[in-house]
Tab-separated table of C-alpha atoms (C1' of nucleotides) in Angstrom:
chain	number	residue	atom	x	y	z
O	1	UNK	CA	183.327	170.556	110.341
O	2	UNK	CA	185.009	167.108	110.090
O	3	UNK	CA	184.171	164.758	107.229
O	4	UNK	CA	182.326	162.384	109.585
O	5	UNK	CA	180.372	165.244	111.119
O	6	UNK	CA	179.651	166.564	107.655
O	7	UNK	CA	178.174	163.285	106.391
O	8	UNK	CA	176.163	162.955	109.589
O	9	UNK	CA	174.825	166.484	109.154
O	10	UNK	CA	173.843	165.677	105.575
O	11	UNK	CA	171.919	162.577	106.702
O	12	UNK	CA	170.193	164.477	109.501
O	13	UNK	CA	169.402	167.299	107.099
O	14	UNK	CA	167.815	164.922	104.593
O	15	UNK	CA	165.708	163.287	107.317
O	16	UNK	CA	164.631	166.682	108.604
O	17	UNK	CA	163.508	167.630	105.142
O	18	UNK	CA	161.513	164.394	104.774
O	19	UNK	CA	159.947	164.824	108.199
O	20	UNK	CA	159.067	168.455	107.454
O	21	UNK	CA	157.565	167.666	104.060
O	22	UNK	CA	155.631	164.773	105.607
O	23	UNK	CA	153.824	167.245	107.822
O	24	UNK	CA	153.422	169.760	105.023
O	25	UNK	CA	155.405	172.517	106.759
O	26	UNK	CA	157.621	175.131	105.109
O	27	UNK	CA	161.150	175.844	106.326
O	28	UNK	CA	159.880	179.168	107.584
O	29	UNK	CA	157.167	177.572	109.702
O	30	UNK	CA	159.525	175.012	111.260
O	31	UNK	CA	162.152	177.671	111.950
O	32	UNK	CA	159.503	179.879	113.551
O	33	UNK	CA	158.139	177.036	115.713
O	34	UNK	CA	161.624	176.083	116.853
O	35	UNK	CA	162.612	179.667	117.394
O	36	UNK	CA	165.564	179.741	114.988
O	37	UNK	CA	166.225	181.726	111.836
O	38	UNK	CA	165.088	180.302	108.509
O	39	UNK	CA	168.527	180.548	106.819
O	40	UNK	CA	169.953	178.660	109.742
O	41	UNK	CA	167.293	175.978	109.430
O	42	UNK	CA	167.936	175.897	105.677
O	43	UNK	CA	171.654	175.326	106.361
O	44	UNK	CA	170.808	172.483	108.766
O	45	UNK	CA	168.583	170.805	106.180
O	46	UNK	CA	171.352	171.135	103.629
O	47	UNK	CA	173.923	169.620	105.959
O	48	UNK	CA	175.953	172.795	106.105
O	49	UNK	CA	175.624	173.241	109.810
O	50	UNK	CA	176.069	170.764	112.613
O	51	UNK	CA	173.178	170.405	115.035
O	52	UNK	CA	173.665	170.518	118.786
O	53	UNK	CA	172.117	167.474	120.536
O	54	UNK	CA	169.737	169.713	122.473
O	55	UNK	CA	168.390	171.125	119.232
O	56	UNK	CA	168.090	167.640	117.737
O	57	UNK	CA	165.858	166.643	120.658
O	58	UNK	CA	163.635	169.636	119.864
O	59	UNK	CA	163.396	168.417	116.265
O	60	UNK	CA	162.479	164.906	117.477
O	61	UNK	CA	159.753	166.354	119.681
O	62	UNK	CA	158.478	168.712	117.013
O	63	UNK	CA	158.352	166.120	114.216
O	64	UNK	CA	157.173	163.292	116.485
O	65	UNK	CA	160.098	161.085	115.462
O	66	UNK	CA	162.459	158.998	117.580
O	67	UNK	CA	166.106	160.089	117.783
O	68	UNK	CA	167.075	157.015	115.696
O	69	UNK	CA	165.114	158.383	112.773
O	70	UNK	CA	167.615	161.211	112.409
O	71	UNK	CA	170.734	159.323	113.464
O	72	UNK	CA	170.414	155.917	111.790
O	73	UNK	CA	172.618	155.536	108.709
O	74	UNK	CA	169.999	153.624	106.736
O	75	UNK	CA	166.247	153.664	107.096
O	76	UNK	CA	164.054	150.834	105.900
O	77	UNK	CA	161.338	153.128	104.631
O	78	UNK	CA	163.418	155.908	103.112
O	79	UNK	CA	161.294	155.993	99.969
O	80	UNK	CA	158.211	153.939	100.700
O	81	UNK	CA	156.095	156.612	102.345
O	82	UNK	CA	156.555	159.421	99.833
O	83	UNK	CA	153.335	158.803	97.978
O	84	UNK	CA	151.343	158.505	101.148
O	85	UNK	CA	152.623	161.882	102.182
O	86	UNK	CA	151.580	163.515	98.940
O	87	UNK	CA	148.153	161.950	99.118
O	88	UNK	CA	147.417	163.509	102.481
O	89	UNK	CA	148.873	166.907	101.732
O	90	UNK	CA	147.318	169.596	103.865
O	91	UNK	CA	145.815	167.252	106.449
O	92	UNK	CA	148.243	167.430	109.327
O	93	UNK	CA	146.206	165.138	111.612
O	94	UNK	CA	146.440	162.355	109.042
O	95	UNK	CA	150.062	163.242	108.288
O	96	UNK	CA	150.835	162.690	111.974
O	97	UNK	CA	149.176	159.260	111.882
O	98	UNK	CA	151.237	158.367	108.817
O	99	UNK	CA	154.377	159.544	110.584
O	100	UNK	CA	153.508	157.208	113.465
O	101	UNK	CA	152.787	154.415	110.990
O	102	UNK	CA	156.168	154.970	109.392
O	103	UNK	CA	157.862	154.972	112.793
O	104	UNK	CA	156.178	151.659	113.668
O	105	UNK	CA	157.317	150.119	110.376
O	106	UNK	CA	160.824	151.377	111.005
O	107	UNK	CA	160.786	149.909	114.521
O	108	UNK	CA	159.572	146.573	113.191
O	109	UNK	CA	162.352	146.569	110.616
O	110	UNK	CA	164.930	147.401	113.297
O	111	UNK	CA	163.604	144.598	115.503
O	112	UNK	CA	163.878	142.131	112.639
O	113	UNK	CA	167.473	143.211	112.136
O	114	UNK	CA	168.305	142.976	115.841
O	115	UNK	CA	166.613	139.593	116.270
O	116	UNK	CA	168.187	138.493	112.988
O	117	UNK	CA	164.848	137.371	111.566
O	118	UNK	CA	163.944	138.775	108.187
O	119	UNK	CA	160.341	138.016	107.364
O	120	UNK	CA	159.556	138.818	103.753
O	121	UNK	CA	156.553	137.996	101.580
O	122	UNK	CA	157.001	134.980	99.343
O	123	UNK	CA	154.311	135.897	96.828
O	124	UNK	CA	155.557	135.655	93.262
O	125	UNK	CA	152.207	134.766	91.743
O	126	UNK	CA	150.851	136.938	88.952
O	127	UNK	CA	147.538	138.499	89.996
O	128	UNK	CA	146.457	139.835	86.619
O	129	UNK	CA	142.896	141.084	86.169
O	130	UNK	CA	140.733	143.035	83.732
O	131	UNK	CA	139.355	146.345	84.921
O	132	UNK	CA	135.945	145.771	83.366
O	133	UNK	CA	135.345	142.516	85.310
O	134	UNK	CA	136.235	143.517	88.867
O	135	UNK	CA	133.422	141.513	90.479
O	136	UNK	CA	134.580	138.348	88.785
O	137	UNK	CA	138.277	138.806	89.542
O	138	UNK	CA	137.628	139.810	93.150
O	139	UNK	CA	135.694	136.599	93.684
O	140	UNK	CA	138.143	134.505	91.663
O	141	UNK	CA	141.229	135.571	93.607
O	142	UNK	CA	139.415	135.534	96.976
O	143	UNK	CA	138.664	131.860	96.411
O	144	UNK	CA	142.228	131.172	95.244
O	145	UNK	CA	143.726	132.939	98.251
O	146	UNK	CA	141.524	131.005	100.654
O	147	UNK	CA	142.804	127.805	99.061
O	148	UNK	CA	146.405	128.973	99.018
O	149	UNK	CA	146.236	129.856	102.710
O	150	UNK	CA	144.365	126.646	103.590
O	151	UNK	CA	141.454	128.557	105.101
O	152	UNK	CA	138.630	126.349	103.856
O	153	UNK	CA	135.211	127.979	104.120
O	154	UNK	CA	135.308	128.955	107.797
O	155	UNK	CA	135.118	132.498	109.156
O	156	UNK	CA	138.508	134.154	109.695
O	157	UNK	CA	138.445	136.436	112.705
O	158	UNK	CA	142.171	136.032	113.316
O	159	UNK	CA	143.019	137.310	109.845
O	160	UNK	CA	145.784	139.549	111.220
O	161	UNK	CA	147.662	136.555	112.624
O	162	UNK	CA	147.156	134.587	109.406
O	163	UNK	CA	148.430	137.422	107.227
O	164	UNK	CA	151.405	138.028	109.490
O	165	UNK	CA	152.378	134.381	109.615
O	166	UNK	CA	151.599	133.267	106.089
O	167	UNK	CA	152.042	136.447	104.042
O	168	UNK	CA	154.615	138.340	106.170
O	169	UNK	CA	152.413	141.426	106.253
O	170	UNK	CA	153.261	143.929	108.959
O	171	UNK	CA	150.019	145.071	110.578
O	172	UNK	CA	149.541	147.998	112.930
O	173	UNK	CA	146.502	149.567	114.547
O	174	UNK	CA	146.150	153.288	115.202
O	175	UNK	CA	143.190	155.636	115.632
O	176	UNK	CA	142.512	157.993	112.717
O	177	UNK	CA	139.932	160.756	113.270
O	178	UNK	CA	136.569	159.387	112.103
O	179	UNK	CA	135.665	162.464	110.043
O	180	UNK	CA	138.579	161.753	107.642
O	181	UNK	CA	136.728	158.662	106.327
O	182	UNK	CA	139.988	156.699	106.251
O	183	UNK	CA	139.713	152.992	107.055
O	184	UNK	CA	143.197	151.751	106.372
O	185	UNK	CA	146.489	152.358	104.620
O	186	UNK	CA	148.897	150.169	102.748
O	187	UNK	CA	152.454	150.622	101.658
O	188	UNK	CA	154.998	148.290	100.123
O	189	UNK	CA	158.731	148.471	99.982
O	190	UNK	CA	161.199	145.876	98.644
O	191	UNK	CA	163.213	146.090	101.842
O	192	UNK	CA	160.322	146.289	104.312
O	193	UNK	CA	157.678	144.125	102.643
O	194	UNK	CA	153.978	144.985	102.908
O	195	UNK	CA	152.803	147.213	105.762
O	196	UNK	CA	149.193	147.798	106.737
O	197	UNK	CA	147.624	150.298	109.087
O	198	UNK	CA	144.061	149.802	110.318
O	199	UNK	CA	141.946	152.567	111.823
O	200	UNK	CA	140.910	151.529	115.348
O	201	UNK	CA	138.186	154.173	115.448
O	202	UNK	CA	136.109	151.840	113.249
O	203	UNK	CA	134.273	148.911	114.835
O	204	UNK	CA	135.909	145.482	114.872
O	205	UNK	CA	133.867	144.197	111.956
O	206	UNK	CA	134.901	147.161	109.833
O	207	UNK	CA	138.519	146.683	110.919
O	208	UNK	CA	138.449	143.063	109.734
O	209	UNK	CA	136.969	144.118	106.403
O	210	UNK	CA	139.588	146.867	106.058
O	211	UNK	CA	142.331	144.347	106.727
O	212	UNK	CA	141.058	142.042	103.974
O	213	UNK	CA	140.742	145.123	101.746
O	214	UNK	CA	144.359	146.171	102.411
O	215	UNK	CA	145.442	142.591	101.827
O	216	UNK	CA	143.868	142.883	98.375
O	217	UNK	CA	146.040	145.956	97.745
O	218	UNK	CA	149.032	143.903	98.832
O	219	UNK	CA	148.402	141.207	96.243
O	220	UNK	CA	147.118	143.414	93.409
O	221	UNK	CA	148.748	146.822	93.811
O	222	UNK	CA	152.213	146.326	95.259
O	223	UNK	CA	153.714	148.477	92.543
O	224	UNK	CA	151.912	151.503	93.981
O	225	UNK	CA	154.050	152.927	96.750
O	226	UNK	CA	151.314	153.925	99.148
O	227	UNK	CA	147.555	153.570	99.240
O	228	UNK	CA	145.099	155.351	101.506
O	229	UNK	CA	141.777	153.513	101.592
O	230	UNK	CA	139.192	156.177	102.198
O	231	UNK	CA	135.564	157.063	101.576
O	232	UNK	CA	136.722	159.552	98.925
O	233	UNK	CA	138.426	156.920	96.765
O	234	UNK	CA	135.959	154.066	97.168
O	235	UNK	CA	134.666	154.307	93.595
O	236	UNK	CA	138.036	153.933	91.886
O	237	UNK	CA	138.640	150.582	90.197
O	238	UNK	CA	141.490	149.617	92.541
O	239	UNK	CA	139.280	150.246	95.562
O	240	UNK	CA	136.325	148.412	94.007
O	241	UNK	CA	138.477	145.375	93.297
O	242	UNK	CA	139.812	145.432	96.869
O	243	UNK	CA	136.253	145.669	98.228
O	244	UNK	CA	135.026	142.829	96.014
O	245	UNK	CA	137.950	140.701	97.067
O	246	UNK	CA	137.425	141.480	100.775
O	247	UNK	CA	133.710	140.627	100.597
O	248	UNK	CA	134.313	137.289	98.917
O	249	UNK	CA	137.364	136.516	101.026
O	250	UNK	CA	135.657	137.099	104.375
O	251	UNK	CA	132.176	135.916	103.413
O	252	UNK	CA	132.544	133.169	100.770
O	253	UNK	CA	129.385	132.636	98.749
O	254	UNK	CA	129.227	128.910	99.588
O	255	UNK	CA	129.459	129.537	103.344
O	256	UNK	CA	126.834	132.286	103.278
O	257	UNK	CA	124.500	130.050	101.252
O	258	UNK	CA	125.040	127.107	103.587
O	259	UNK	CA	124.164	129.113	106.686
O	260	UNK	CA	121.287	130.738	104.876
O	261	UNK	CA	119.849	127.340	103.947
O	262	UNK	CA	120.190	126.005	107.482
O	263	UNK	CA	118.951	129.080	109.345
O	264	UNK	CA	116.489	130.764	107.039
O	265	UNK	CA	115.126	127.970	104.858
O	266	UNK	CA	111.528	128.776	103.941
O	267	UNK	CA	111.284	132.329	105.195
O	268	UNK	CA	110.677	135.087	102.654
O	269	UNK	CA	113.299	137.610	103.810
O	270	UNK	CA	115.939	137.988	106.480
O	271	UNK	CA	115.393	139.941	109.684
O	272	UNK	CA	117.831	142.299	111.382
O	273	UNK	CA	118.516	139.557	113.948
O	274	UNK	CA	119.418	137.127	111.129
O	275	UNK	CA	121.790	139.663	109.613
O	276	UNK	CA	123.407	140.314	112.984
O	277	UNK	CA	123.845	136.551	113.372
O	278	UNK	CA	125.527	136.370	109.955
O	279	UNK	CA	127.747	139.375	110.723
O	280	UNK	CA	128.747	137.880	114.052
O	281	UNK	CA	129.490	134.528	112.419
O	282	UNK	CA	131.839	136.056	109.823
O	283	UNK	CA	133.185	138.689	112.201
O	284	UNK	CA	132.282	141.571	109.874
O	285	UNK	CA	130.225	144.714	110.418
O	286	UNK	CA	126.445	144.688	110.162
O	287	UNK	CA	126.627	147.019	107.178
O	288	UNK	CA	129.142	144.844	105.286
O	289	UNK	CA	126.941	141.815	105.905
O	290	UNK	CA	123.849	143.584	104.612
O	291	UNK	CA	125.625	144.517	101.367
O	292	UNK	CA	127.043	141.023	100.974
O	293	UNK	CA	123.656	139.334	101.481
O	294	UNK	CA	122.120	141.756	99.022
O	295	UNK	CA	124.873	141.120	96.433
O	296	UNK	CA	124.213	137.396	96.759
O	297	UNK	CA	120.481	138.052	96.226
O	298	UNK	CA	119.671	136.647	99.668
O	299	UNK	CA	118.336	139.990	100.852
O	300	UNK	CA	115.877	142.121	98.916
O	301	UNK	CA	116.730	145.704	97.970
O	302	UNK	CA	113.879	147.009	100.129
O	303	UNK	CA	115.100	145.093	103.137
O	304	UNK	CA	118.650	146.226	102.489
O	305	UNK	CA	117.602	149.894	102.540
O	306	UNK	CA	115.532	149.294	105.664
O	307	UNK	CA	118.324	147.525	107.537
O	308	UNK	CA	121.010	150.017	106.542
O	309	UNK	CA	118.913	152.856	107.928
O	310	UNK	CA	118.272	151.082	111.249
O	311	UNK	CA	119.797	152.796	114.264
O	312	UNK	CA	118.918	150.167	116.863
O	313	UNK	CA	121.355	147.502	115.613
O	314	UNK	CA	123.675	147.869	118.614
O	315	UNK	CA	120.727	147.526	121.010
O	316	UNK	CA	119.689	144.299	119.296
O	317	UNK	CA	123.299	143.083	119.335
O	318	UNK	CA	123.479	143.653	123.061
O	319	UNK	CA	120.127	141.903	123.626
O	320	UNK	CA	121.589	138.935	121.702
O	321	UNK	CA	124.554	138.910	124.080
O	322	UNK	CA	126.993	140.259	121.489
O	323	UNK	CA	129.398	142.946	122.636
O	324	UNK	CA	132.299	144.744	120.993
O	325	UNK	CA	135.659	143.271	122.105
O	326	UNK	CA	137.977	145.437	124.170
O	327	UNK	CA	140.337	147.784	122.368
O	328	UNK	CA	143.068	146.344	120.189
O	329	UNK	CA	146.768	146.740	121.017
O	330	UNK	CA	148.790	148.940	118.690
O	331	UNK	CA	151.413	146.226	118.191
O	332	UNK	CA	150.920	142.835	116.622
O	333	UNK	CA	151.850	139.635	118.434
O	334	UNK	CA	154.777	139.244	116.018
O	335	UNK	CA	156.144	142.680	116.944
O	336	UNK	CA	155.754	141.827	120.610
O	337	UNK	CA	157.432	138.471	120.107
O	338	UNK	CA	160.411	140.070	118.333
O	339	UNK	CA	160.829	142.542	121.226
O	340	UNK	CA	160.881	139.741	123.776
O	341	UNK	CA	163.216	137.623	121.686
O	342	UNK	CA	165.675	140.469	121.223
O	343	UNK	CA	165.579	141.227	124.947
O	344	UNK	CA	165.935	137.572	125.894
O	345	UNK	CA	169.029	137.320	123.705
O	346	UNK	CA	170.459	140.444	125.388
O	347	UNK	CA	170.388	142.277	122.069
O	348	UNK	CA	168.432	145.203	123.485
O	349	UNK	CA	168.553	146.899	126.881
O	350	UNK	CA	165.595	147.403	129.211
O	351	UNK	CA	165.292	151.030	128.169
O	352	UNK	CA	165.216	149.960	124.516
O	353	UNK	CA	162.530	147.421	125.377
O	354	UNK	CA	160.554	150.234	126.995
O	355	UNK	CA	161.038	152.340	123.882
O	356	UNK	CA	159.974	149.603	121.459
O	357	UNK	CA	156.874	148.702	123.480
O	358	UNK	CA	156.153	152.330	124.434
O	359	UNK	CA	156.047	151.364	128.088
O	360	UNK	CA	157.185	153.343	131.131
O	361	UNK	CA	160.638	152.179	132.200
O	362	UNK	CA	159.387	150.587	135.439
O	363	UNK	CA	156.925	148.421	133.482
O	364	UNK	CA	159.629	147.406	131.041
O	365	UNK	CA	161.881	146.485	134.000
O	366	UNK	CA	159.108	144.337	135.454
O	367	UNK	CA	158.557	142.690	132.075
O	368	UNK	CA	162.308	142.230	131.722
O	369	UNK	CA	162.465	140.432	135.072
O	370	UNK	CA	159.643	138.135	133.964
O	371	UNK	CA	161.431	137.394	130.691
O	372	UNK	CA	164.688	136.599	132.467
O	373	UNK	CA	162.877	134.347	134.948
O	374	UNK	CA	160.883	132.636	132.291
O	375	UNK	CA	162.347	129.585	130.597
O	376	UNK	CA	159.982	129.533	127.682
O	377	UNK	CA	158.991	132.374	125.378
O	378	UNK	CA	155.335	131.409	125.555
O	379	UNK	CA	155.216	131.538	129.315
O	380	UNK	CA	156.313	135.140	129.420
O	381	UNK	CA	153.923	136.074	126.648
O	382	UNK	CA	151.055	134.589	128.619
O	383	UNK	CA	152.103	136.224	131.851
O	384	UNK	CA	152.219	139.743	130.507
P	1	DT	C1'	152.496	185.754	89.420
P	2	DC	C1'	153.449	183.892	93.734
P	3	DG	C1'	155.344	181.003	97.204
P	4	DC	C1'	159.174	178.363	98.500
P	5	DT	C1'	163.932	177.558	98.727
P	6	DG	C1'	168.936	178.216	98.380
P	7	DC	C1'	172.371	181.349	98.765
P	8	DT	C1'	175.116	185.586	99.947
P	9	DG	C1'	176.667	189.656	102.417
P	10	DG	C1'	176.577	192.549	106.427
P	11	DG	C1'	176.552	192.986	111.156
P	12	DG	C1'	176.060	191.453	116.157
P	13	DC	C1'	177.382	188.425	119.898
P	14	DG	C1'	179.902	185.100	122.726
P	15	DC	C1'	183.974	182.614	123.703
P	16	DG	C1'	188.737	181.361	124.039
P	17	DA	C1'	193.542	182.538	123.316
P	18	DA	C1'	197.091	185.818	123.286
P	19	DA	C1'	198.989	190.168	124.568
P	20	DA	C1'	199.491	194.033	127.683
Y	1	DT	C1'	193.539	190.594	135.679
Y	2	DT	C1'	192.021	193.128	131.877
Y	3	DT	C1'	191.896	194.087	127.107
Y	4	DT	C1'	192.173	192.880	122.368
Y	5	DC	C1'	191.675	189.978	118.542
Y	6	DG	C1'	190.156	186.144	115.773
Y	7	DC	C1'	186.837	182.792	115.047
Y	8	DG	C1'	182.498	180.634	114.794
Y	9	DC	C1'	177.724	181.040	115.047
Y	10	DC	C1'	173.636	183.432	114.423
Y	11	DC	C1'	170.143	186.642	112.463
Y	12	DC	C1'	168.343	189.626	108.977
Y	13	DA	C1'	167.636	191.441	104.423
Y	14	DG	C1'	167.604	190.692	99.878
Y	15	DC	C1'	168.287	188.402	95.416
Y	16	DA	C1'	167.755	184.595	92.036
Y	17	DG	C1'	165.901	180.227	90.470
Y	18	DC	C1'	162.258	177.010	90.211
Y	19	DG	C1'	157.782	175.122	89.843
Y	20	DA	C1'	152.788	175.307	90.323
DNA sequence: TCGCTGCTGGGGCGCGAAAA
DNA sequence: TTTTCGCGCCCCAGCAGCGA
């Protein structure tokens, strides 16, 4: 084996090991699935044996990773996902989602490199807090962040765009099986910056809340390599702080009070219709709105319990002319923009464009033609 | 203690080069 | 053209070390 081949085999072997451990498989299981002997697979992982291209494709397919993952000299997220992997040990469905999340982050990083645009968070502020005053600090920093980002008191439905543009967060959307109780994930890496994954199986209101929640992790808990925001962990102090922050950030007390005073005035308690109106105004879920109104003492405990148990909320929403928006694209507008920019500058081929956007080649060719014809970036974005 | 991993030795198989 | 030989690759069995 030549020296070059040897170093390549070592890199591939290390990536194979990471990919295998990410899915919680043993060497024996992988070897069995791929129909090779375990010692041979062990040798491959240890870089002692070169891998034929055909076999490498099988590995890509089996681990759900692009070929680049095994061949690239340097990965952006070589260390950043380790903790996430450990946290989801044994749950291969979730492990697969995380693998896809990692792949998306890696693609984003590659695109930034190709387009020569490195977008990194500029936050250097110290977000210190005391663990016994989480309500206070959540509210305090939510207000500060709104000011810092010039958001005023208005509702922020386009939070993903704001966080991408102003905080350089990388945001992706993927479905995670509902029964796992996972709403979002966050990971941070010096090289990559902050990366967020939102579960698209939740409704849009819940997704917005999860995004604000993950943003809280970004500002408070960057030192933790990976965070899975789930039902199981909701009572931990980090999760409580993130929830408090998200509630205050999305539904500022002043705004809620203002609307309450205009709409409700002299009435004794809110109705389900009122709560739906509030939720729609702030873009959050009905449930989040109920809890927020209750926390602000604008909704009695009895009414809170009654509203939370209601099953006809969606029927009322529809009768009020409110419908759930269509499904969300997996990629952010920034990711899409970087793809188009790289293609426009002839830095990626049509097949690469297809790969980055996960499109069939013919669609990528059509898009490519539009990009080439188009004079302005915006025009081609609108046309697609 | 058990499961996982790394490592070694023995043996089989296929392929290419050299010899008959 | 056929046979032989060397080499590389592979599999299997088994042992030792490590960590939970």
